[in-house]
């Protein structure tokens, strides 16, 4: 299957700092990428849908000014958690939809980024 | 009501057992359905798609009942390596391609 990478895989930061997470589709072009957040023992919650070359679509309750998403190319989307606070500590996972293959409805997930804000 | 609901779990079964997971979804416009597996502190991985005709992959069998808005996953001859959280996933298939994840059911297979 298609490969999606995330960087960094884990990060620890102080409260008030900003953290950028990168999501890359390595062997396919992804016009759409998704950002999820998962708290312990809970399911993945979609935060936003990132479309290449346009503004991201945020889910209800997700602050777009706090979670900045940029999808500048067909293989890269970034999520920046601005002024992070301890309650932002979570597992952030991106996924990319492969539209150019027979499995066009399948999402391929990155390995996730574990963020801990002290 | 949650858009996708699953058995609460956890399921604790011995090796070799057969275990069934159930899932219901609320949006009748849902178009595609999947079971994902998620290991602890890892990303979800696609286990199998689910079709109305039912589909089987080795020890795993998935069923979809559109009329009842019900999805199931059956695991036969459970292995220790099957221990994981199983996520029921529904794609609304709208222009925005929105995917909804169930909360997951944890499975523990013991020797």
Short mmCIF file of C-alpha atoms in Angstrom, two decimals:
data_model
loop_
_atom_site.label_atom_id
_atom_site.label_comp_id
_atom_site.label_asym_id
_atom_site.label_seq_id
_atom_site.Cartn_x
_atom_site.Cartn_y
_atom_site.Cartn_z
CA UNK A 1 0.00 0.00 0.00
CA UNK A 2 0.88 3.65 -0.21
CA UNK A 3 3.22 5.12 2.39
CA UNK A 4 2.61 8.19 4.50
CA UNK A 5 5.27 9.55 6.82
CA UNK A 6 5.04 11.95 9.72
CA UNK A 7 7.70 13.96 11.41
CA UNK A 8 8.46 14.18 14.23
CA UNK A 9 7.21 10.92 15.73
CA UNK A 10 7.19 12.44 19.17
CA UNK A 11 7.80 15.85 20.66
CA UNK A 12 7.91 17.34 24.13
CA UNK A 13 7.60 21.08 24.43
CA UNK A 14 6.97 23.79 26.97
CA UNK A 15 3.61 25.43 27.32
CA UNK A 16 3.26 28.43 25.04
CA UNK A 17 5.52 27.21 22.28
CA UNK A 18 4.44 26.24 18.78
CA UNK A 19 4.96 22.82 17.27
CA UNK A 20 4.94 21.93 13.58
CA UNK A 21 4.10 18.42 12.39
CA UNK A 22 4.77 17.34 8.82
CA UNK A 23 2.82 14.75 6.88
CA UNK A 24 4.17 13.45 3.59
CA UNK A 25 2.83 11.02 1.03
CA UNK A 26 5.94 9.25 -0.18
CA UNK A 27 4.90 7.37 -3.28
CA UNK A 28 1.69 8.98 -4.41
CA UNK A 29 0.11 12.37 -4.80
CA UNK A 30 -2.52 13.31 -2.28
CA UNK A 31 -4.84 16.16 -3.16
CA UNK A 32 -6.53 15.68 0.18
CA UNK A 33 -5.00 14.97 3.55
CA UNK A 34 -6.73 14.63 6.88
CA UNK A 35 -5.60 15.50 10.38
CA UNK A 36 -6.89 13.53 13.34
CA UNK A 37 -6.37 13.73 17.06
CA UNK A 38 -6.67 10.81 19.42
CA UNK A 39 -6.80 11.07 23.19
CA UNK A 40 -6.04 7.99 25.33
CA UNK A 41 -8.68 5.27 25.07
CA UNK A 42 -10.71 7.34 22.63
CA UNK A 43 -11.23 7.08 18.92
CA UNK A 44 -9.72 9.22 16.24
CA UNK A 45 -11.43 12.56 15.89
CA UNK A 46 -11.15 14.38 12.61
CA UNK A 47 -9.78 17.87 13.13
CA UNK A 48 -9.60 19.15 9.58
CA UNK A 49 -9.45 18.27 5.94
CA UNK A 50 -6.52 19.71 4.07
CA UNK A 51 -6.80 20.38 0.36
CA UNK A 52 -3.78 21.15 -1.75
CA UNK A 53 -3.63 24.78 -2.72
CA UNK A 54 -6.65 25.88 -0.72
CA UNK A 55 -7.71 26.56 2.84
CA UNK A 56 -8.34 23.67 5.15
CA UNK A 57 -11.84 22.76 6.26
CA UNK A 58 -12.05 22.51 10.03
CA UNK A 59 -14.46 20.39 12.03
CA UNK A 60 -16.77 22.02 14.49
CA UNK A 61 -15.02 22.89 17.72
CA UNK A 62 -11.52 22.95 16.25
CA UNK A 63 -9.89 26.37 16.42
CA UNK A 64 -8.41 27.19 13.04
CA UNK A 65 -6.21 29.92 14.50
CA UNK A 66 -4.71 27.48 16.96
CA UNK A 67 -4.23 24.56 14.58
CA UNK A 68 -2.74 26.01 11.42
CA UNK A 69 -2.78 23.74 8.41
CA UNK A 70 -0.83 24.27 5.22
CA UNK A 71 -1.02 21.98 2.20
CA UNK A 72 1.43 23.60 -0.16
CA UNK A 73 2.14 20.62 -2.39
CA UNK A 74 0.58 17.35 -3.44
CA UNK A 75 2.86 15.42 -1.09
CA UNK A 76 3.13 17.61 1.99
CA UNK A 77 0.73 18.96 4.58
CA UNK A 78 1.77 20.58 7.85
CA UNK A 79 -0.09 21.08 11.10
CA UNK A 80 1.18 23.75 13.47
CA UNK A 81 -0.11 23.74 17.02
CA UNK A 82 0.32 27.34 18.09
CA UNK A 83 0.83 28.35 21.73
CA UNK A 84 0.49 24.76 22.83
CA UNK A 85 -0.92 23.99 26.27
CA UNK A 86 -0.99 20.75 28.28
CA UNK A 87 -4.53 20.02 27.12
CA UNK A 88 -3.19 19.85 23.55
CA UNK A 89 -1.12 16.82 24.50
CA UNK A 90 -2.39 14.06 22.26
CA UNK A 91 -1.60 11.66 19.44
CA UNK A 92 -1.88 13.50 16.13
CA UNK A 93 -2.31 11.35 13.03
CA UNK A 94 -2.49 12.41 9.43
CA UNK A 95 -3.85 10.44 6.55
CA UNK A 96 -3.88 10.85 2.82
CA UNK A 97 -6.44 9.72 0.35
CA UNK A 98 -5.12 8.02 -2.71
CA UNK A 99 -7.29 9.07 -5.59
CA UNK A 100 -5.13 7.85 -8.42
CA UNK A 101 -5.22 4.15 -7.66
CA UNK A 102 -7.85 1.43 -7.78
CA UNK A 103 -8.25 1.80 -4.05
CA UNK A 104 -9.31 5.40 -4.41
CA UNK A 105 -11.43 5.43 -1.29
CA UNK A 106 -8.78 4.09 1.04
CA UNK A 107 -7.02 6.32 3.50
CA UNK A 108 -3.39 5.70 4.30
CA UNK A 109 -2.30 6.77 7.74
CA UNK A 110 0.94 8.22 8.93
CA UNK A 111 2.57 6.68 12.00
CA UNK A 112 1.37 9.52 14.20
CA UNK A 113 3.04 12.18 16.30
CA UNK A 114 2.80 12.03 20.06
CA UNK A 115 2.79 15.55 21.49
CA UNK A 116 3.41 16.19 25.16
CA UNK A 117 3.13 19.76 26.39
CA UNK A 118 4.63 20.40 29.81
CA UNK B 1 -26.56 9.21 19.33
CA UNK B 2 -23.04 8.63 18.03
CA UNK B 3 -22.65 8.41 14.28
CA UNK B 4 -20.82 5.10 14.59
CA UNK B 5 -21.32 2.89 17.62
CA UNK B 6 -19.44 -0.24 18.55
CA UNK B 7 -19.53 -2.89 21.24
CA UNK B 8 -17.96 -1.40 24.36
CA UNK B 9 -15.48 -4.23 25.01
CA UNK B 10 -12.94 -5.22 26.07
CA UNK B 11 -13.25 -8.77 24.82
CA UNK B 12 -11.07 -11.29 26.58
CA UNK B 13 -10.91 -14.60 24.73
CA UNK B 14 -8.64 -17.67 24.70
CA UNK B 15 -6.57 -18.60 21.70
CA UNK B 16 -8.59 -20.44 19.12
CA UNK B 17 -11.87 -18.78 20.05
CA UNK B 18 -14.25 -17.16 17.63
CA UNK B 19 -15.15 -13.58 18.41
CA UNK B 20 -17.66 -11.23 16.80
CA UNK B 21 -17.72 -7.44 16.80
CA UNK B 22 -20.79 -5.39 15.98
CA UNK B 23 -21.15 -1.87 14.76
CA UNK B 24 -24.08 0.37 13.84
CA UNK B 25 -24.09 3.63 11.96
CA UNK B 26 -26.68 6.38 11.93
CA UNK B 27 -26.30 8.04 8.54
CA UNK B 28 -28.18 6.14 5.87
CA UNK B 29 -26.24 8.03 3.20
CA UNK B 30 -23.03 6.29 4.24
CA UNK B 31 -21.35 4.79 1.22
CA UNK B 32 -18.35 2.73 2.20
CA UNK B 33 -17.40 0.77 5.25
CA UNK B 34 -14.22 -0.58 6.71
CA UNK B 35 -12.68 -2.34 9.66
CA UNK B 36 -9.36 -0.98 10.84
CA UNK B 37 -7.02 -2.43 13.39
CA UNK B 38 -5.07 -0.22 15.78
CA UNK B 39 -2.30 -1.48 18.00
CA UNK B 40 -1.39 0.40 21.14
CA UNK B 41 0.25 3.75 20.40
CA UNK B 42 0.26 3.06 16.67
CA UNK B 43 -1.69 4.36 13.70
CA UNK B 44 -4.78 2.52 12.42
CA UNK B 45 -4.22 0.02 9.63
CA UNK B 46 -6.87 -1.13 7.21
CA UNK B 47 -7.99 -4.66 7.99
CA UNK B 48 -10.65 -5.03 5.35
CA UNK B 49 -13.37 -3.25 3.45
CA UNK B 50 -16.95 -4.35 4.05
CA UNK B 51 -19.41 -5.12 1.26
CA UNK B 52 -23.11 -5.93 1.25
CA UNK B 53 -22.35 -9.33 -0.22
CA UNK B 54 -20.07 -10.08 2.70
CA UNK B 55 -16.40 -10.72 2.33
CA UNK B 56 -13.83 -13.00 3.84
CA UNK B 57 -10.09 -12.73 4.23
CA UNK B 58 -8.58 -15.78 5.85
CA UNK B 59 -9.87 -15.96 9.41
CA UNK B 60 -11.73 -12.66 9.10
CA UNK B 61 -15.26 -12.26 7.78
CA UNK B 62 -17.06 -8.94 7.43
CA UNK B 63 -20.75 -8.38 6.82
CA UNK B 64 -22.82 -5.31 6.00
CA UNK B 65 -26.56 -4.95 6.36
CA UNK B 66 -27.59 -1.65 4.82
CA UNK B 67 -31.22 -2.00 5.80
CA UNK B 68 -30.30 -2.34 9.47
CA UNK B 69 -27.27 -0.05 9.17
CA UNK B 70 -25.22 -2.75 10.82
CA UNK B 71 -21.68 -3.99 10.25
CA UNK B 72 -19.98 -7.00 11.76
CA UNK B 73 -16.55 -8.55 11.94
CA UNK B 74 -15.97 -12.19 12.80
CA UNK B 75 -12.57 -13.51 13.76
CA UNK B 76 -12.15 -17.28 13.79
CA UNK B 77 -9.37 -19.24 15.46
CA UNK B 78 -8.10 -16.19 17.37
CA UNK B 79 -4.35 -15.73 17.66
CA UNK B 80 -2.39 -13.89 20.30
CA UNK B 81 -1.36 -11.45 17.58
CA UNK B 82 -5.00 -10.51 17.01
CA UNK B 83 -4.96 -8.56 20.29
CA UNK B 84 -5.63 -4.97 19.29
CA UNK B 85 -8.39 -2.39 19.06
CA UNK B 86 -10.75 -2.86 16.14
CA UNK B 87 -12.26 0.28 14.65
CA UNK B 88 -15.46 0.37 12.67
CA UNK B 89 -15.13 3.08 10.04
CA UNK B 90 -17.77 4.64 7.84
CA UNK B 91 -17.20 6.94 4.91
CA UNK B 92 -20.04 9.33 4.21
CA UNK B 93 -18.85 9.65 0.65
CA UNK B 94 -19.92 13.25 0.37
CA UNK B 95 -18.04 15.77 -1.75
CA UNK B 96 -15.78 16.27 1.25
CA UNK B 97 -15.15 12.55 1.72
CA UNK B 98 -15.85 12.53 5.46
CA UNK B 99 -14.77 9.48 7.42
CA UNK B 100 -16.22 8.65 10.80
CA UNK B 101 -14.45 6.33 13.23
CA UNK B 102 -16.12 4.27 15.89
CA UNK B 103 -14.64 4.37 19.38
CA UNK B 104 -13.15 0.93 18.87
CA UNK B 105 -13.41 -2.38 20.64
CA UNK B 106 -10.41 -3.78 22.43
CA UNK B 107 -9.63 -7.45 22.00
CA UNK B 108 -7.33 -9.41 24.25
CA UNK B 109 -6.47 -12.93 23.15
CA UNK B 110 -4.84 -15.01 25.88
CA UNK B 111 -2.85 -18.20 25.74
#
